[in-house]
CSV table of C-alpha atoms and ligand atoms in Angstrom, one decimal:
chain,number,residue,atom,x,y,z
A,1,MET,CA,-5.8,-123.7,89.1
A,2,SER,CA,-8.9,-123.1,87.1
A,3,LYS,CA,-12.0,-124.9,88.4
A,4,ASN,CA,-15.4,-125.5,87.0
A,5,ILE,CA,-17.9,-123.8,89.3
A,6,LEU,CA,-21.7,-123.8,89.2
A,7,VAL,CA,-23.2,-120.7,90.9
A,8,THR,CA,-26.9,-121.2,91.7
A,9,GLY,CA,-28.7,-117.9,92.1
A,10,GLY,CA,-26.0,-116.3,90.1
A,11,ALA,CA,-28.4,-113.7,88.6
A,12,GLY,CA,-29.2,-112.4,92.1
A,13,TYR,CA,-27.5,-109.7,94.1
A,14,ILE,CA,-24.6,-111.7,95.8
A,15,GLY,CA,-24.5,-114.5,93.3
A,16,SER,CA,-23.9,-112.2,90.3
A,17,ASN,CA,-21.0,-110.5,92.1
A,18,MET,CA,-19.6,-114.0,92.9
A,19,ALA,CA,-19.9,-115.4,89.4
A,20,ARG,CA,-18.1,-112.4,88.1
A,21,LEU,CA,-15.3,-112.6,90.6
A,22,LEU,CA,-14.8,-116.3,89.9
A,23,LYS,CA,-14.6,-115.6,86.2
A,24,ARG,CA,-12.1,-112.8,86.8
A,25,GLN,CA,-10.0,-115.3,88.8
A,26,GLY,CA,-9.9,-117.6,85.7
A,27,HIS,CA,-12.5,-120.2,86.7
A,28,ASN,CA,-15.0,-121.6,84.3
A,29,VAL,CA,-18.4,-120.4,85.7
A,30,VAL,CA,-21.9,-121.4,84.9
A,31,ILE,CA,-24.9,-119.7,86.4
A,32,TYR,CA,-28.0,-121.6,87.3
A,33,ASP,CA,-31.0,-119.4,88.2
A,34,ASN,CA,-34.8,-119.6,87.7
A,35,LEU,CA,-34.9,-115.8,87.3
A,36,GLY,CA,-37.8,-115.7,89.7
A,37,ARG,CA,-36.1,-113.0,91.7
A,38,GLY,CA,-32.9,-112.6,89.8
A,39,ASN,CA,-32.2,-110.5,86.6
A,40,ALA,CA,-30.8,-112.2,83.5
A,41,ASP,CA,-28.7,-109.2,82.7
A,42,ALA,CA,-26.8,-109.5,86.0
A,43,ALA,CA,-25.3,-112.7,84.6
A,44,MET,CA,-23.5,-110.4,82.1
A,45,ASP,CA,-21.4,-112.6,79.8
A,46,ILE,CA,-21.5,-115.7,82.0
A,47,PRO,CA,-23.4,-118.7,80.6
A,48,LEU,CA,-26.8,-118.9,82.3
A,49,ILE,CA,-28.9,-122.0,82.6
A,50,GLU,CA,-32.5,-121.0,83.4
A,51,GLY,CA,-33.9,-123.5,85.9
A,52,ASP,CA,-35.1,-124.2,89.3
A,53,ILE,CA,-33.0,-126.0,91.9
A,54,SER,CA,-36.1,-128.1,92.6
A,55,ASP,CA,-36.2,-129.2,89.0
A,56,ARG,CA,-34.1,-132.3,88.5
A,57,ASN,CA,-34.8,-132.4,84.8
A,58,THR,CA,-32.8,-129.2,84.3
A,59,LEU,CA,-30.3,-129.6,87.0
A,60,ALA,CA,-29.1,-133.2,86.1
A,61,PRO,CA,-28.1,-132.4,82.5
A,62,ALA,CA,-26.3,-129.3,83.7
A,63,LEU,CA,-24.3,-131.3,86.2
A,64,GLU,CA,-23.7,-134.1,83.8
A,65,LYS,CA,-22.4,-131.8,81.1
A,66,HIS,CA,-20.0,-129.6,82.9
A,67,ASN,CA,-18.0,-131.7,85.3
A,68,PHE,CA,-18.2,-129.2,88.1
A,69,ASP,CA,-15.5,-129.2,90.9
A,70,ALA,CA,-17.8,-127.3,93.3
A,71,VAL,CA,-21.2,-125.6,93.6
A,72,MET,CA,-21.7,-122.2,95.2
A,73,HIS,CA,-25.3,-122.2,96.3
A,74,PHE,CA,-27.0,-118.8,96.6
A,75,ALA,CA,-30.4,-119.6,95.2
A,76,ALA,CA,-32.8,-119.0,98.0
A,77,PHE,CA,-35.6,-116.8,99.4
A,78,ALA,CA,-34.1,-114.4,101.8
A,79,TYR,CA,-36.7,-112.0,103.3
A,80,VAL,CA,-37.2,-112.4,107.0
A,81,GLY,CA,-40.7,-110.8,107.0
A,82,GLU,CA,-42.0,-112.8,104.1
A,83,SER,CA,-40.8,-116.0,105.7
A,84,VAL,CA,-43.1,-115.3,108.6
A,85,THR,CA,-46.1,-114.9,106.5
A,86,ALA,CA,-45.3,-117.5,103.8
A,87,PRO,CA,-43.2,-120.2,105.4
A,88,ASP,CA,-44.3,-122.7,102.9
A,89,ILE,CA,-42.2,-121.3,100.1
A,90,TYR,CA,-39.2,-120.9,102.4
A,91,TYR,CA,-39.2,-124.5,103.4
A,92,ARG,CA,-40.0,-125.8,99.9
A,93,ASN,CA,-37.4,-123.7,98.1
A,94,ASN,CA,-34.6,-123.3,100.7
A,95,VAL,CA,-34.8,-126.7,102.2
A,96,CYS,CA,-36.4,-129.1,99.7
A,97,GLY,CA,-34.7,-127.3,96.8
A,98,THR,CA,-31.3,-127.5,98.4
A,99,LEU,CA,-31.8,-131.2,99.2
A,100,ASN,CA,-32.7,-131.8,95.5
A,101,LEU,CA,-29.6,-129.8,94.5
A,102,ILE,CA,-27.2,-131.7,96.7
A,103,ASP,CA,-28.7,-135.1,95.9
A,104,THR,CA,-28.4,-134.4,92.2
A,105,MET,CA,-24.8,-133.2,92.8
A,106,ARG,CA,-23.9,-136.5,94.5
A,107,GLU,CA,-25.4,-138.4,91.6
A,108,PHE,CA,-22.9,-136.7,89.3
A,109,ASN,CA,-20.1,-137.0,91.8
A,110,VAL,CA,-19.9,-133.3,92.6
A,111,ASN,CA,-19.2,-133.3,96.3
A,112,ARG,CA,-18.2,-129.7,97.3
A,113,LEU,CA,-20.6,-127.0,98.2
A,114,VAL,CA,-20.3,-123.5,99.5
A,115,PHE,CA,-23.6,-122.7,101.1
A,116,SER,CA,-25.1,-119.2,101.8
A,117,SER,CA,-26.2,-119.4,105.4
A,118,THR,CA,-27.1,-116.6,107.6
A,119,CYS,CA,-26.8,-115.0,111.0
A,120,ALA,CA,-30.6,-115.4,111.2
A,121,THR,CA,-29.9,-119.0,112.3
A,122,TYR,CA,-28.8,-117.6,115.7
A,123,GLY,CA,-32.1,-116.0,116.6
A,124,GLU,CA,-31.7,-113.8,119.6
A,125,PRO,CA,-28.2,-114.6,120.8
A,126,LYS,CA,-27.6,-114.7,124.5
A,127,SER,CA,-24.2,-113.1,124.2
A,128,LEU,CA,-22.5,-110.8,121.7
A,129,PRO,CA,-20.5,-110.8,119.4
A,130,ILE,CA,-21.8,-114.0,117.9
A,131,THR,CA,-19.3,-116.8,117.4
A,132,GLU,CA,-19.9,-120.0,115.5
A,133,ALA,CA,-20.3,-121.7,118.9
A,134,THR,CA,-23.2,-119.4,119.8
A,135,GLU,CA,-26.4,-121.4,120.2
A,136,GLN,CA,-28.5,-121.4,117.0
A,137,ASN,CA,-32.1,-120.8,117.8
A,138,PRO,CA,-33.8,-119.1,114.8
A,139,ILE,CA,-36.9,-116.9,115.4
A,140,ASN,CA,-38.2,-116.9,111.9
A,141,PRO,CA,-38.7,-119.5,109.1
A,142,TYR,CA,-36.0,-118.0,107.0
A,143,GLY,CA,-33.3,-118.6,109.6
A,144,GLN,CA,-34.9,-122.0,110.4
A,145,SER,CA,-34.7,-123.1,106.8
A,146,LYS,CA,-31.0,-122.2,106.6
A,147,LEU,CA,-30.3,-124.0,109.8
A,148,MET,CA,-32.1,-127.1,108.5
A,149,VAL,CA,-29.8,-127.2,105.5
A,150,GLU,CA,-26.7,-126.7,107.8
A,151,GLN,CA,-27.8,-129.8,109.6
A,152,ILE,CA,-28.4,-131.7,106.4
A,153,LEU,CA,-24.8,-130.8,105.3
A,154,LYS,CA,-23.4,-132.1,108.6
A,155,ASP,CA,-25.2,-135.4,108.2
A,156,TYR,CA,-24.1,-135.7,104.5
A,157,ALA,CA,-20.5,-135.0,105.5
A,158,GLN,CA,-20.7,-137.9,108.0
A,159,ALA,CA,-22.5,-140.3,105.7
A,160,TYR,CA,-21.4,-139.5,102.2
A,161,ASP,CA,-18.1,-137.6,102.6
A,162,PHE,CA,-19.9,-134.5,101.2
A,163,ARG,CA,-17.6,-131.5,101.8
A,164,SER,CA,-19.2,-128.2,102.5
A,165,ILE,CA,-18.6,-124.8,104.0
A,166,ALA,CA,-21.7,-122.9,105.2
A,167,LEU,CA,-21.0,-119.1,105.4
A,168,ARG,CA,-23.3,-117.4,107.8
A,169,TYR,CA,-23.7,-113.9,106.3
A,170,PHE,CA,-24.5,-111.0,108.5
A,171,ASN,CA,-26.1,-108.1,106.5
A,172,ALA,CA,-24.9,-107.9,102.9
A,173,ALA,CA,-24.4,-104.3,101.7
A,174,GLY,CA,-22.9,-102.3,98.9
A,175,SER,CA,-22.3,-102.8,95.2
A,176,ALA,CA,-19.4,-103.9,93.0
A,177,GLU,CA,-16.6,-101.3,93.4
A,178,ASP,CA,-16.5,-100.6,89.7
A,179,GLY,CA,-20.2,-99.8,89.5
A,180,SER,CA,-21.0,-102.7,87.2
A,181,LEU,CA,-23.4,-104.7,89.5
A,182,GLY,CA,-25.7,-103.6,92.3
A,183,GLU,CA,-28.5,-104.6,94.5
A,184,ARG,CA,-31.9,-105.1,92.8
A,185,HIS,CA,-34.7,-106.9,94.7
A,186,ASP,CA,-38.3,-106.9,93.7
A,187,PRO,CA,-39.9,-106.2,96.0
A,188,GLU,CA,-37.2,-104.3,97.8
A,189,THR,CA,-37.5,-104.8,101.6
A,190,HIS,CA,-33.9,-104.3,102.7
A,191,LEU,CA,-32.9,-101.3,104.8
A,192,LEU,CA,-30.0,-99.8,102.8
A,193,PRO,CA,-31.6,-99.7,99.4
A,194,LEU,CA,-34.9,-98.3,100.9
A,195,ILE,CA,-33.0,-95.5,102.6
A,196,LEU,CA,-31.2,-94.6,99.4
A,197,PHE,CA,-34.4,-94.8,97.4
A,198,GLU,CA,-35.8,-92.2,99.8
A,199,ALA,CA,-32.7,-90.0,99.2
A,200,LEU,CA,-33.3,-90.3,95.4
A,201,ARG,CA,-37.0,-89.3,95.8
A,202,ILE,CA,-36.0,-86.2,97.7
A,203,GLN,CA,-33.3,-85.4,95.2
A,204,ALA,CA,-35.8,-85.6,92.5
A,205,GLY,CA,-37.9,-82.9,94.2
A,206,GLY,CA,-39.9,-84.9,96.7
A,207,ASP,CA,-40.8,-83.4,100.1
A,208,PRO,CA,-38.7,-85.0,102.9
A,209,LYS,CA,-41.8,-85.0,105.1
A,210,ASP,CA,-43.6,-87.4,102.7
A,211,THR,CA,-41.1,-90.1,103.5
A,212,ASN,CA,-41.7,-93.7,102.5
A,213,LEU,CA,-39.0,-94.9,104.9
A,214,LYS,CA,-40.2,-96.9,108.0
A,215,VAL,CA,-38.1,-97.8,110.9
A,216,PHE,CA,-39.3,-101.1,112.3
A,217,GLY,CA,-39.3,-100.8,116.1
A,218,SER,CA,-37.8,-98.2,118.3
A,219,ASP,CA,-38.3,-100.0,121.6
A,220,PHE,CA,-35.6,-102.6,121.4
A,221,ASP,CA,-33.0,-102.8,124.2
A,222,THR,CA,-30.3,-101.1,122.2
A,223,ARG,CA,-28.5,-97.7,122.4
A,224,ASP,CA,-31.2,-95.8,120.5
A,225,GLY,CA,-34.0,-98.4,120.5
A,226,THR,CA,-33.6,-99.6,116.9
A,227,CYS,CA,-32.1,-102.9,115.7
A,228,ILE,CA,-28.4,-103.3,115.4
A,229,ARG,CA,-26.9,-105.2,112.5
A,230,ASP,CA,-23.4,-105.9,111.1
A,231,TYR,CA,-23.1,-104.8,107.5
A,232,ILE,CA,-20.6,-106.5,105.3
A,233,HIS,CA,-19.7,-105.4,101.8
A,234,VAL,CA,-20.8,-107.7,99.0
A,235,ASN,CA,-17.2,-107.9,97.6
A,236,ASP,CA,-16.0,-109.1,101.0
A,237,LEU,CA,-18.6,-111.8,101.1
A,238,CYS,CA,-17.5,-112.9,97.7
A,239,SER,CA,-13.8,-113.0,98.6
A,240,ALA,CA,-14.7,-115.2,101.5
A,241,HIS,CA,-16.4,-117.6,99.1
A,242,THR,CA,-13.3,-118.1,97.0
A,243,ALA,CA,-11.3,-118.6,100.2
A,244,ALA,CA,-13.8,-121.2,101.2
A,245,LEU,CA,-13.5,-122.9,97.8
A,246,GLU,CA,-9.7,-123.0,98.2
A,247,ARG,CA,-10.1,-124.5,101.8
A,248,MET,CA,-12.4,-127.2,100.7
A,249,ILE,CA,-9.9,-128.3,98.0
A,250,ALA,CA,-6.8,-127.9,100.2
A,251,VAL,CA,-8.4,-129.5,103.3
A,252,PRO,CA,-10.7,-132.1,102.0
A,253,ASP,CA,-11.3,-134.0,105.2
A,254,LYS,CA,-13.1,-131.4,107.4
A,255,GLY,CA,-16.6,-132.5,106.5
A,256,ALA,CA,-19.1,-129.6,107.0
A,257,GLU,CA,-17.7,-126.4,108.4
A,258,GLN,CA,-19.4,-123.1,109.2
A,259,PHE,CA,-18.0,-119.6,109.4
A,260,ASN,CA,-19.5,-116.2,110.3
A,261,LEU,CA,-19.0,-113.4,107.8
A,262,GLY,CA,-19.3,-110.0,109.2
A,263,VAL,CA,-17.0,-107.1,110.2
A,264,ASN,CA,-17.6,-107.2,114.0
A,265,LYS,CA,-19.2,-103.8,114.0
A,266,GLY,CA,-22.9,-103.0,114.7
A,267,TYR,CA,-24.9,-100.1,113.5
A,268,THR,CA,-28.4,-99.2,114.6
A,269,VAL,CA,-31.0,-98.5,112.0
A,270,LEU,CA,-30.9,-94.8,112.9
A,271,GLU,CA,-27.1,-94.8,112.7
A,272,VAL,CA,-27.4,-96.2,109.2
A,273,ILE,CA,-29.9,-93.5,108.2
A,274,ASP,CA,-27.5,-90.9,109.6
A,275,ALA,CA,-24.6,-92.3,107.7
A,276,CYS,CA,-26.7,-92.3,104.5
A,277,ARG,CA,-27.5,-88.6,105.1
A,278,LYS,CA,-23.8,-87.8,105.2
A,279,ILE,CA,-23.0,-89.8,102.1
A,280,THR,CA,-25.9,-88.5,100.0
A,281,GLY,CA,-26.1,-85.0,101.4
A,282,VAL,CA,-29.9,-85.4,101.5
A,283,ASP,CA,-32.1,-84.7,104.5
A,284,ILE,CA,-33.6,-88.2,104.8
A,285,GLN,CA,-36.6,-88.5,107.1
A,286,TYR,CA,-38.4,-91.6,108.5
A,287,ASN,CA,-41.4,-92.7,110.4
A,288,LEU,CA,-41.0,-94.9,113.5
A,289,VAL,CA,-43.5,-97.8,113.2
A,290,ASP,CA,-44.1,-101.1,115.0
A,291,ARG,CA,-41.5,-103.9,115.1
A,292,ARG,CA,-41.4,-106.2,112.1
A,293,GLU,CA,-42.1,-109.7,113.1
A,294,GLY,CA,-39.0,-112.0,113.3
A,295,ASP,CA,-36.4,-109.3,113.9
A,296,PRO,CA,-33.9,-109.9,116.7
A,297,PRO,CA,-32.6,-106.8,118.4
A,298,GLU,CA,-28.9,-107.2,117.8
A,299,LEU,CA,-26.7,-109.3,115.4
A,300,VAL,CA,-23.0,-108.6,115.4
A,301,ALA,CA,-20.4,-111.1,114.2
A,302,ASP,CA,-17.2,-112.4,115.6
A,303,ALA,CA,-15.7,-113.4,112.3
A,304,SER,CA,-12.3,-114.3,113.6
A,305,GLN,CA,-12.6,-118.0,112.6
A,306,ALA,CA,-13.2,-117.0,109.0
A,307,MET,CA,-10.2,-114.6,109.2
A,308,GLN,CA,-7.9,-117.4,110.6
A,309,LYS,CA,-9.0,-120.5,108.8
A,310,LEU,CA,-10.1,-119.0,105.5
A,311,LYS,CA,-7.2,-116.5,105.7
A,312,TRP,CA,-9.8,-113.8,104.8
A,313,THR,CA,-9.7,-110.1,105.7
A,314,PRO,CA,-12.6,-107.8,104.8
A,315,SER,CA,-11.4,-104.9,102.6
A,316,TYR,CA,-14.3,-102.7,103.7
A,317,PRO,CA,-14.6,-102.7,107.4
A,318,ASP,CA,-16.6,-99.5,107.6
A,319,ILE,CA,-20.2,-99.1,106.5
A,320,GLU,CA,-19.5,-95.8,104.8
A,321,GLN,CA,-17.7,-97.5,101.9
A,322,SER,CA,-20.6,-99.9,101.3
A,323,LEU,CA,-23.0,-97.0,101.4
A,324,GLN,CA,-20.9,-95.0,99.0
A,325,HIS,CA,-20.8,-97.9,96.5
A,326,ALA,CA,-24.5,-98.5,96.9
A,327,TRP,CA,-25.3,-94.8,96.4
A,328,ASP,CA,-23.1,-94.7,93.3
A,329,TRP,CA,-25.0,-97.6,91.9
A,330,PHE,CA,-28.5,-96.4,92.7
A,331,SER,CA,-27.8,-92.9,91.5
A,332,LYS,CA,-27.1,-94.4,88.1
A,333,HIS,CA,-29.7,-97.2,88.3
A,334,PRO,CA,-32.7,-95.7,90.1
A,335,PRO,CA,-35.6,-98.0,90.8
A,336,GLU,CA,-38.3,-98.1,88.1
B,1,UDP,N1,-35.5,-102.2,108.6
B,1,UDP,C1,-36.3,-101.1,108.9
B,1,UDP,N2,-37.0,-100.6,107.8
B,1,UDP,C2,-37.1,-101.2,106.6
B,1,UDP,C3,-36.3,-102.3,106.4
B,1,UDP,C4,-35.6,-102.8,107.4
B,1,UDP,O1,-36.3,-100.5,109.9
B,1,UDP,O2,-37.8,-100.7,105.7
B,1,UDP,C5,-34.7,-102.8,109.7
B,1,UDP,C6,-35.0,-104.2,110.1
B,1,UDP,O3,-36.0,-104.2,111.0
B,1,UDP,C7,-33.7,-104.7,110.5
B,1,UDP,C8,-32.7,-103.9,109.7
B,1,UDP,O4,-33.4,-102.8,109.2
B,1,UDP,O5,-33.5,-104.4,111.9
B,1,UDP,C9,-32.1,-104.7,108.6
B,1,UDP,O6,-33.2,-105.2,107.8
B,1,UDP,P1,-33.0,-105.9,106.4
B,1,UDP,O7,-34.3,-106.3,105.9
B,1,UDP,O8,-32.2,-104.9,105.6
B,1,UDP,O9,-32.1,-107.1,106.6
B,1,UDP,P2,-32.3,-108.4,107.6
B,1,UDP,O10,-31.6,-108.0,108.9
B,1,UDP,O11,-33.7,-108.6,107.8
B,1,UDP,O12,-31.6,-109.5,106.9
């Protein structure tokens, strides 16, 4: 049945894909985004309210007007490195902003939230793959800010019957299958786009030896010394959100739940670069540099809980498909 859904951060990378999927599924969708890091055109034809989650004066009328059944909350800062050097904005936006959002939701009797959490809440896990029961011990303010919100959601479930599902994303990758939406961050700090930008530079006549690509750390205790991550296609992340929405409605009394979203496969940074060479046909080079602060060596998901309880299956279990979609997108939309 059609629902009224507010998507915060719906002009961002994952949020815009989500808003579009919900619309296609027949839901009434409104995007709420301050456009600080999002792009208005990513909202496409979905109504966009320009506002900050910390701004009650914009949020309250939006919630009052639309009678939302649930909120999907993507609006957040999400750069590990930046969170180490500027923790203030991470705690203010990700924690205080979310608190303002959920308190304003409660005021207007909107009591269901799908929350974008992260594998960064686990820090350096003692065992792999990571299950939801793995101890959460974040090693950077980004992960810490998301863990704080998870705790708030647990307490709100207990005290106020506030229903939520926190989805702990591993590394989001890829672009919409139909090429309509892609990844655009400013500044871009994520590995996959930066590798593909390097391929575009060389394709445009640049010398491979003048590479801009840096590999952060080659002395980790991993098979080739570089960090291992679990890359999940953005469309698979989105399909898990609709499954979470359905679960919150079908099983209202579960309080605050948390699920890992990954594909249970880890790639080192060098393996990702190699896969990009194959997809692009370009001789991508890199420089090995120091570790980036806040990066754990290995994060790989056990997502079996999401598969069982959300009845969710990733359609793109291999990184190659994500890379191909991302390459198709960046080839048509090169960075300015
Ligand atoms: N990384 C890298 N060079 C870059 C950007 C990222 O070597 O220019 C590494 C980073 O250290 C991490 C992995 O690539 O091990 C994924 O980083 P990204 O920033 O894409 O996502 P994160 O894991 O921080 O969410």
